[in-house]
Short mmCIF file of C-alpha atoms and ligand atoms in Angstrom, two decimals:
data_model
loop_
_atom_site.label_atom_id
_atom_site.label_comp_id
_atom_site.label_asym_id
_atom_site.label_seq_id
_atom_site.Cartn_x
_atom_site.Cartn_y
_atom_site.Cartn_z
CA UNK A 247 30.34 3.45 -31.31
CA UNK A 248 27.42 5.79 -30.27
CA UNK A 249 25.27 4.33 -27.69
CA UNK A 250 21.57 4.07 -28.70
CA UNK A 251 19.35 5.92 -26.29
CA UNK A 252 17.44 3.63 -23.90
CA UNK A 253 14.05 4.54 -25.23
CA UNK A 254 15.12 3.51 -28.68
CA UNK A 255 16.53 0.31 -27.28
CA UNK A 256 12.99 -0.23 -25.60
CA UNK A 257 11.10 0.44 -28.79
CA UNK A 258 13.47 -1.91 -30.72
CA UNK A 259 12.90 -4.64 -28.00
CA UNK A 260 8.98 -4.15 -28.25
CA UNK A 261 9.10 -4.73 -32.17
CA UNK A 262 11.45 -7.78 -31.95
CA UNK A 263 9.26 -9.11 -28.91
CA UNK A 264 6.20 -8.87 -31.20
CA UNK A 265 8.08 -10.79 -34.06
CA UNK A 266 9.40 -13.29 -31.57
CA UNK A 267 6.20 -13.92 -30.00
CA UNK A 268 4.21 -14.10 -33.14
CA UNK A 269 6.80 -16.44 -35.17
CA UNK A 270 8.29 -18.60 -32.31
CA UNK A 271 5.55 -19.11 -29.71
CA UNK A 272 6.90 -22.51 -28.71
CA UNK A 273 10.44 -21.02 -27.84
CA UNK A 274 9.04 -18.54 -25.59
CA UNK A 275 10.60 -20.17 -22.34
CA UNK A 276 13.85 -19.17 -23.61
CA UNK A 277 13.09 -15.38 -23.20
CA UNK A 278 10.10 -15.05 -20.88
CA UNK A 279 12.41 -15.53 -17.87
CA UNK A 280 13.92 -12.10 -18.67
CA UNK A 281 10.41 -10.39 -18.33
CA UNK A 282 10.00 -12.32 -15.15
CA UNK A 283 13.12 -11.37 -13.53
CA UNK A 284 12.69 -7.68 -14.60
CA UNK A 285 9.30 -7.61 -13.17
CA UNK A 286 10.38 -9.15 -9.82
CA UNK A 287 13.24 -6.58 -9.59
CA UNK A 288 10.77 -3.75 -10.07
CA UNK A 289 8.40 -5.15 -7.42
CA UNK A 290 11.42 -5.56 -4.98
CA UNK A 291 11.95 -1.85 -5.35
CA UNK A 292 8.45 -0.69 -4.92
CA UNK A 293 8.02 -0.81 -1.06
CA UNK A 294 11.32 0.31 0.27
CA UNK A 295 11.12 3.00 -2.50
CA UNK A 296 7.71 4.23 -1.44
CA UNK A 297 8.38 4.18 2.32
CA UNK A 298 11.63 5.94 2.05
CA UNK A 299 10.45 8.56 -0.45
CA UNK A 300 7.48 9.37 1.26
CA UNK A 301 9.05 9.60 4.80
CA UNK A 302 11.83 11.56 3.50
CA UNK A 303 9.57 13.97 1.16
CA UNK A 304 7.02 14.59 3.95
CA UNK A 305 9.61 15.22 6.60
CA UNK A 306 11.48 17.64 4.27
CA UNK A 307 8.33 19.51 3.46
CA UNK A 308 8.48 20.73 7.04
CA UNK A 309 5.29 22.51 8.36
CA UNK A 310 1.89 21.18 8.56
CA UNK A 311 0.84 24.23 6.49
CA UNK A 312 3.23 23.39 3.48
CA UNK A 313 1.91 19.79 3.64
CA UNK A 314 -1.66 20.76 3.61
CA UNK A 315 -1.22 22.77 0.64
CA UNK A 316 0.51 20.18 -1.31
CA UNK A 317 -2.13 17.64 -0.46
CA UNK A 318 -4.79 20.05 -1.66
CA UNK A 319 -3.30 20.75 -4.80
CA UNK A 320 -2.38 17.06 -5.51
CA UNK A 321 -5.86 15.81 -4.74
CA UNK A 322 -7.49 18.85 -6.79
CA UNK A 323 -5.32 17.55 -9.77
CA UNK A 324 -6.26 13.99 -9.48
CA UNK A 325 -10.01 14.61 -9.31
CA UNK A 326 -10.10 17.30 -12.08
CA UNK A 327 -8.07 15.18 -14.47
CA UNK A 328 -9.81 11.88 -13.66
CA UNK A 329 -13.18 13.51 -14.09
CA UNK A 330 -12.04 15.06 -17.61
CA UNK A 331 -10.96 11.85 -18.53
CA UNK A 332 -14.15 9.87 -17.80
CA UNK A 333 -16.30 12.75 -19.38
CA UNK A 334 -14.19 12.14 -22.61
CA UNK A 335 -14.94 8.60 -22.48
CA UNK A 336 -18.54 9.11 -21.78
CA UNK A 337 -18.86 11.45 -24.77
CA UNK A 338 -17.25 9.17 -27.17
CA UNK A 339 -19.13 6.06 -26.02
CA UNK A 340 -22.46 7.74 -26.40
CA UNK A 341 -21.48 9.09 -29.91
CA UNK A 342 -20.01 6.02 -31.35
CA UNK A 343 -22.15 3.55 -29.41
CA UNK A 344 -19.89 0.67 -29.79
CA UNK A 345 -22.04 -1.90 -27.80
CA UNK A 346 -25.24 -1.70 -29.88
CA UNK A 347 -25.42 -4.88 -31.85
CA UNK A 348 -22.18 -6.14 -30.49
CA UNK A 349 -21.54 -9.67 -30.80
CA UNK A 350 -22.27 -11.55 -27.53
CA UNK A 351 -20.90 -14.70 -28.73
CA UNK A 352 -17.64 -13.35 -27.84
CA UNK A 353 -18.14 -13.25 -24.15
CA UNK A 354 -15.85 -15.40 -22.01
CA UNK A 355 -16.59 -16.94 -18.79
CA UNK A 356 -15.24 -14.79 -15.84
CA UNK A 357 -14.56 -17.35 -13.42
CA UNK A 358 -11.06 -15.86 -12.64
CA UNK A 359 -12.22 -12.46 -11.82
CA UNK A 360 -12.86 -11.85 -8.22
CA UNK A 361 -15.84 -9.87 -7.87
CA UNK A 362 -15.34 -6.81 -5.63
CA UNK A 363 -17.28 -7.30 -2.27
CA UNK A 364 -15.93 -4.55 -0.18
CA UNK A 365 -17.83 -1.45 0.08
CA UNK A 366 -16.26 1.96 -0.58
CA UNK A 367 -16.60 2.87 3.02
CA UNK A 368 -14.95 -0.23 4.25
CA UNK A 369 -11.90 0.39 1.78
CA UNK A 370 -11.49 3.81 3.32
CA UNK A 371 -11.63 2.24 6.79
CA UNK A 372 -8.93 -0.44 5.83
CA UNK A 373 -6.59 2.37 4.91
CA UNK A 374 -5.56 2.47 8.44
CA UNK A 375 -3.47 -0.62 8.89
CA UNK A 376 -3.85 -2.73 12.01
CA UNK A 377 -0.45 -4.14 11.42
CA UNK A 378 2.12 -2.40 9.37
CA UNK A 379 4.12 -5.32 8.69
CA UNK A 380 1.14 -7.12 7.28
CA UNK A 381 0.48 -4.24 5.08
CA UNK A 382 4.00 -4.52 3.75
CA UNK A 383 3.55 -8.33 3.24
CA UNK A 384 0.49 -8.01 1.57
CA UNK A 385 1.07 -4.93 -0.62
CA UNK A 386 -1.44 -2.67 0.82
CA UNK A 387 -0.24 0.53 -0.78
CA UNK A 388 -2.78 2.82 0.57
CA UNK A 389 -2.05 1.69 4.20
CA UNK A 390 1.78 1.98 3.55
CA UNK A 391 1.38 5.62 2.28
CA UNK A 392 -0.69 6.34 4.98
CA UNK A 393 1.77 5.14 7.65
CA UNK A 394 4.50 6.75 5.86
CA UNK A 395 2.89 10.20 5.82
CA UNK A 396 2.07 10.02 9.43
CA UNK A 397 5.66 8.95 10.33
CA UNK A 398 7.17 11.49 8.11
CA UNK A 399 4.97 14.25 9.65
CA UNK A 400 5.89 13.19 13.27
CA UNK A 401 9.58 13.16 12.49
CA UNK A 402 9.20 17.05 12.73
CA UNK A 403 7.52 16.86 16.01
CA UNK A 404 10.43 15.31 18.04
CA UNK A 405 13.53 16.98 19.30
CA UNK A 406 16.25 17.84 16.75
CA UNK A 407 18.52 14.87 17.79
CA UNK A 408 15.96 12.36 16.83
CA UNK A 409 14.53 14.13 13.87
CA UNK A 410 17.81 14.88 12.20
CA UNK A 411 18.84 11.24 12.74
CA UNK A 412 15.59 9.86 11.29
CA UNK A 413 15.61 12.46 8.25
CA UNK A 414 19.17 11.39 7.37
CA UNK A 415 18.39 7.70 7.47
CA UNK A 416 15.39 8.10 5.40
CA UNK A 417 17.05 10.53 2.90
CA UNK A 418 20.05 8.09 2.58
CA UNK A 419 17.75 5.01 2.07
CA UNK A 420 15.97 6.89 -0.55
CA UNK A 421 19.28 7.83 -2.24
CA UNK A 422 20.31 4.24 -2.41
CA UNK A 423 17.00 3.11 -3.63
CA UNK A 424 17.23 5.46 -6.48
CA UNK A 425 20.74 4.26 -7.43
CA UNK A 426 19.50 0.63 -7.52
CA UNK A 427 16.56 1.94 -9.56
CA UNK A 428 18.92 3.31 -12.09
CA UNK A 429 20.73 0.11 -12.18
CA UNK A 430 17.58 -1.81 -12.77
CA UNK A 431 16.48 0.68 -15.62
CA UNK A 432 19.39 -0.51 -17.59
CA UNK A 433 17.78 -3.79 -18.19
CA UNK A 434 14.47 -2.42 -19.28
CA UNK A 435 14.54 -3.46 -22.94
CA UNK A 436 15.54 -7.03 -22.02
CA UNK A 437 12.64 -7.03 -19.48
CA UNK A 438 10.35 -5.58 -22.06
CA UNK A 439 11.42 -8.03 -24.53
CA UNK A 440 10.49 -10.95 -22.41
CA UNK A 441 7.22 -9.54 -21.14
CA UNK A 442 6.06 -8.49 -24.64
CA UNK A 443 7.06 -11.63 -26.35
CA UNK A 444 5.17 -13.77 -23.73
CA UNK A 445 2.00 -11.73 -24.02
CA UNK A 446 1.98 -12.01 -27.83
CA UNK A 447 2.56 -15.76 -27.86
CA UNK A 448 -0.41 -16.41 -25.74
CA UNK A 449 -2.77 -13.65 -26.63
CA UNK A 450 -6.03 -14.73 -28.59
CA UNK A 451 -6.15 -14.02 -32.29
CA UNK A 452 -6.39 -10.18 -32.09
CA UNK A 453 -7.45 -9.80 -35.85
CA UNK A 454 -10.48 -12.03 -35.12
CA UNK A 455 -11.46 -10.29 -31.79
CA UNK A 456 -10.80 -6.78 -33.49
CA UNK A 457 -13.50 -7.63 -36.06
CA UNK A 458 -15.93 -8.46 -33.20
CA UNK A 459 -14.99 -5.85 -30.63
CA UNK A 460 -13.06 -3.34 -32.63
CA UNK A 461 -15.53 -0.56 -32.21
CA UNK A 462 -15.14 -0.99 -28.55
CA UNK A 463 -11.37 -1.03 -28.74
CA UNK A 464 -11.46 2.02 -31.13
CA UNK A 465 -13.60 3.97 -28.73
CA UNK A 466 -11.52 3.12 -25.52
CA UNK A 467 -8.28 3.87 -27.37
CA UNK A 468 -9.39 7.12 -28.99
CA UNK A 469 -10.70 8.45 -25.84
CA UNK A 470 -7.31 7.45 -23.99
CA UNK A 471 -5.28 9.20 -26.78
CA UNK A 472 -7.48 12.29 -26.74
CA UNK A 473 -6.92 12.54 -22.96
CA UNK A 474 -3.23 11.93 -23.16
CA UNK A 475 -2.39 13.95 -26.27
CA UNK A 476 -4.86 16.78 -25.89
CA UNK A 477 -6.41 17.33 -22.70
CA UNK A 478 -3.24 16.70 -20.38
CA UNK A 479 -0.85 18.49 -22.52
CA UNK A 480 -3.28 21.60 -22.70
CA UNK A 481 -3.63 21.45 -18.91
CA UNK A 482 0.08 21.51 -18.54
CA UNK A 483 0.90 24.19 -20.98
CA UNK A 484 -1.95 26.65 -19.82
CA UNK A 485 -2.26 26.01 -16.13
CA UNK A 486 1.13 24.46 -15.40
CA UNK A 487 3.19 26.55 -17.83
CA UNK A 488 5.33 23.62 -18.81
CA UNK A 489 6.38 22.41 -22.31
CA UNK A 490 4.34 19.16 -22.58
CA UNK A 491 6.30 18.03 -25.65
CA UNK A 492 9.46 18.35 -23.87
CA UNK A 493 8.24 16.72 -20.78
CA UNK A 494 6.72 13.96 -22.91
CA UNK A 495 10.07 13.16 -24.36
CA UNK A 496 11.63 12.96 -20.97
CA UNK A 497 8.96 10.62 -19.94
CA UNK A 498 9.58 7.93 -22.82
CA UNK A 499 11.13 5.31 -20.83
CA UNK A 500 8.65 5.01 -17.98
CA UNK A 501 5.84 5.46 -20.52
CA UNK A 502 7.05 2.60 -22.61
CA UNK A 503 7.67 0.59 -19.61
CA UNK A 504 4.10 1.35 -18.42
CA UNK A 505 2.85 0.30 -21.74
CA UNK A 506 4.65 -3.06 -21.59
CA UNK A 507 4.16 -3.98 -17.97
CA UNK A 508 0.56 -2.63 -17.73
CA UNK A 509 1.35 -1.69 -14.02
CA UNK A 510 1.74 1.75 -12.84
CA UNK A 511 3.18 0.50 -9.53
CA UNK A 512 5.85 -1.50 -11.11
CA UNK A 513 6.74 1.57 -13.22
CA UNK A 514 6.76 3.89 -10.26
CA UNK A 515 10.74 3.63 -9.82
CA UNK A 516 11.34 4.65 -13.51
CA UNK A 517 8.70 7.44 -13.27
CA UNK A 518 10.33 8.91 -10.33
CA UNK A 519 13.76 8.66 -11.78
CA UNK A 520 12.58 10.37 -14.99
CA UNK A 521 10.43 13.13 -13.45
CA UNK A 522 13.31 14.07 -11.14
CA UNK A 523 16.42 13.65 -13.25
CA UNK A 524 14.91 14.56 -16.71
CA UNK A 525 12.23 17.11 -15.92
CA UNK A 526 14.05 18.55 -12.93
CA UNK A 527 11.26 18.18 -10.25
CA UNK A 528 12.56 18.26 -6.81
CA UNK A 529 12.71 15.25 -4.73
CA UNK A 530 10.32 16.96 -2.18
CA UNK A 531 7.41 17.08 -4.74
CA UNK A 532 8.08 13.72 -6.61
CA UNK A 533 8.46 11.86 -3.43
CA UNK A 534 5.05 12.87 -2.34
CA UNK A 535 2.93 13.14 -5.59
CA UNK A 536 4.24 10.06 -7.55
CA UNK A 537 3.82 7.14 -5.12
CA UNK A 538 0.23 8.76 -4.28
CA UNK A 539 -0.30 9.09 -8.11
CA UNK A 540 0.71 5.55 -8.93
CA UNK A 541 -1.74 4.33 -6.21
CA UNK A 542 -4.80 6.65 -6.53
CA UNK A 543 -4.57 8.77 -9.62
CA UNK A 544 -5.81 6.67 -12.46
CA UNK A 545 -7.09 8.80 -15.37
CA UNK A 546 -6.91 5.90 -17.85
CA UNK A 547 -8.43 3.40 -15.50
CA UNK A 548 -11.39 5.67 -14.68
CA UNK A 549 -12.00 6.48 -18.39
CA UNK A 550 -11.81 3.03 -19.15
CA UNK A 551 -14.16 1.79 -16.57
CA UNK A 552 -16.76 4.20 -17.74
CA UNK A 553 -16.56 3.24 -21.43
CA UNK A 554 -16.59 -0.56 -20.53
CA UNK A 555 -19.59 -0.12 -18.36
CA UNK A 556 -21.49 1.97 -20.90
CA UNK A 557 -20.41 -0.72 -23.66
CA UNK A 558 -21.71 -3.43 -21.61
CA UNK A 559 -25.09 -1.46 -20.93
CA UNK A 560 -25.33 -0.91 -24.70
CA UNK A 561 -24.49 -4.73 -25.47
CA UNK A 562 -27.36 -5.87 -23.32
CA UNK A 563 -29.65 -3.36 -24.79
CA UNK A 564 -30.03 -1.28 -21.59
CA UNK A 565 -30.56 2.30 -22.03
CA UNK A 566 -29.03 4.21 -19.03
CA UNK A 567 -30.81 7.34 -18.01
CA UNK A 568 -29.01 10.55 -17.34
CA UNK A 569 -28.90 9.83 -13.60
CA UNK A 570 -27.67 6.22 -14.10
CA UNK A 571 -24.95 7.77 -16.38
CA UNK A 572 -24.08 10.12 -13.44
CA UNK A 573 -23.66 7.01 -11.08
CA UNK A 574 -21.45 5.40 -13.62
CA UNK A 575 -19.27 8.61 -13.85
CA UNK A 576 -19.10 8.88 -10.04
CA UNK A 577 -18.45 5.20 -9.42
CA UNK A 578 -15.76 5.11 -12.06
CA UNK A 579 -14.07 8.13 -10.31
CA UNK A 580 -14.14 6.45 -6.93
CA UNK A 581 -13.12 3.06 -7.90
CA UNK A 582 -10.26 4.31 -10.17
CA UNK A 583 -8.97 5.66 -6.87
CA UNK A 584 -9.39 2.22 -5.21
CA UNK A 585 -7.93 0.30 -8.35
CA UNK A 586 -4.53 -1.08 -7.61
CA UNK A 587 -1.79 -0.28 -10.10
CA UNK A 588 -1.39 -3.84 -11.20
CA UNK A 589 -2.41 -5.43 -14.62
CA UNK A 590 -6.15 -5.93 -15.15
CA UNK A 591 -7.31 -4.28 -11.83
CA UNK A 592 -9.88 -2.23 -13.89
CA UNK A 593 -11.90 -5.52 -14.50
CA UNK A 594 -12.55 -5.90 -10.85
CA UNK A 595 -13.57 -2.54 -10.52
CA UNK A 596 -16.06 -2.67 -13.43
CA UNK A 597 -18.02 -5.18 -11.47
CA UNK A 598 -18.61 -2.56 -8.87
CA UNK A 599 -20.18 -0.13 -11.51
CA UNK A 600 -22.16 -2.84 -12.94
CA UNK A 601 -23.79 -3.75 -9.56
CA UNK A 602 -24.50 -0.11 -9.02
CA UNK A 603 -26.39 0.28 -12.06
CA UNK A 604 -28.03 -3.08 -11.90
CA UNK A 605 -26.30 -4.65 -15.04
CA UNK A 606 -25.29 -8.36 -15.29
CA UNK A 607 -21.69 -9.14 -13.87
CA UNK A 608 -21.22 -11.43 -16.71
CA UNK A 609 -20.94 -8.49 -19.00
CA UNK A 610 -17.15 -8.20 -17.88
CA UNK A 611 -16.61 -11.54 -19.70
CA UNK A 612 -17.37 -9.61 -22.98
CA UNK A 613 -14.41 -7.34 -22.73
CA UNK A 614 -12.00 -9.94 -21.15
CA UNK A 615 -10.23 -10.93 -24.41
CA UNK A 616 -9.44 -7.34 -25.41
CA UNK A 617 -8.40 -6.31 -22.08
CA UNK A 618 -4.51 -6.66 -22.21
CA UNK A 619 -3.84 -4.20 -25.19
CA UNK A 620 -6.22 -1.73 -23.65
CA UNK A 621 -4.57 -2.08 -20.15
CA UNK A 622 -1.34 -1.08 -21.87
CA UNK A 623 -2.72 2.10 -22.98
CA UNK A 624 -4.56 2.98 -19.94
CA UNK A 625 -1.64 2.29 -17.87
CA UNK A 626 0.59 4.59 -19.80
CA UNK A 627 -2.17 7.11 -19.53
CA UNK A 628 -2.17 6.82 -15.79
CA UNK A 629 1.52 7.23 -15.47
CA UNK A 630 1.55 10.20 -17.92
CA UNK A 631 -1.01 11.96 -15.90
CA UNK A 632 0.88 11.31 -12.66
CA UNK A 633 4.07 12.84 -14.24
CA UNK A 634 2.22 15.77 -15.62
CA UNK A 635 0.75 16.40 -12.06
CA UNK A 636 4.14 16.31 -10.39
CA UNK A 637 5.45 18.98 -12.88
CA UNK A 638 2.52 21.24 -12.66
CA UNK A 639 2.50 21.15 -8.94
CA UNK A 640 6.27 21.54 -8.78
CA UNK A 641 5.89 24.69 -11.11
CA UNK A 642 3.08 26.04 -8.85
CA UNK A 643 5.35 25.75 -5.83
CA UNK A 644 7.82 28.11 -7.66
CA UNK A 645 10.43 25.30 -8.83
CA UNK A 646 12.61 26.02 -11.78
CA UNK A 647 12.41 22.93 -14.09
CA UNK A 648 13.93 21.90 -17.30
CA UNK A 649 10.34 21.80 -19.11
N1 LIG B 760 -3.20 -1.65 -15.05
C1 LIG B 760 -3.60 -0.36 -14.55
C2 LIG B 760 -2.45 0.22 -13.88
O1 LIG B 760 -1.61 -0.20 -13.32
C3 LIG B 760 -4.85 -0.48 -13.69
C4 LIG B 760 -5.85 -0.91 -14.65
O2 LIG B 760 -6.22 -2.25 -14.77
O3 LIG B 760 -6.74 -0.01 -15.16
O4 LIG B 760 -2.35 1.55 -13.80
#
């Protein structure tokens, strides 16, 4: 019998999960454990994978000049695509005006959302860890990445005896981590089934919400789709000279996983595997750009934060001036960099934007109920943008890809 391709298995799992969650919500405990185990396995991979991939990637890049050029290209791509994403959202939210006359009765209490208290400056300072082990324990991605880049860079500054030992060690660890990743990937359909069935069984009545918040959901979803299916493919085709359709097909498994898990960090192992093995990007590029991308490049998140903040302003009847909208755009860009690649992290960041432009924080309660489906879309957008960035940068470095 011919084996069904993995992405079809995942799609079938998604459909079955929706049916199971909707029809048998009381039996959910029999399947939700599969999602829990899958998520735990992905999370287990993240830190050793990020550490080994960045250290080996950066040490293989070699000279400081190469590293500098790659960093410049990577950051330019992140900032340009995130800004384009935000502007797409801003345009649609100003045109459709989903918040005007929105039903404030739908607002929920926001007790379980931590209000972000740290300033942007402090976030930057905190990137330098005081204790690297604490950073591992607390999943401080930016600190781990910072340490790994420094460590990888200085591997080339010591004698050959030490540097070749360390390079071999980290290259080998990375190989093993990727092998474990390939093994975990096989279970994606089961994991997705467990995660999505549980989500569906506990989510509020979407039809009811769609009537009240439908325009908002439509605006955010439309902007995310425009960015994913028009802007990023155009950039890939005309600037990166890659075939976006082929690349998209190569990315189905990580994209469906991002969609189901709502976490770009958890999806990272799968993203790395697909960009490397399917689209043919070298490990040198993926190991530098993808962990960084999963942590700081969030086009979907940036776009969503802008649309959500504008929607809340409209719902409260506040007309934001051009200057205030500019602040919204800038804050959305900066906070998307600071947002963690975990479910619902946008919601925390939106409170920062609301504070900046003087809107009530309770506004977040208005969009709470519809966050999950939109989180799924924006996470897939985030991962898609990371993967396009890796291929574009690889092409610009003269690599021969399969796309
Ligand atoms: N869930 C998103 C991610 O992991 C972040 C967000 O909440 O926007 O990429």
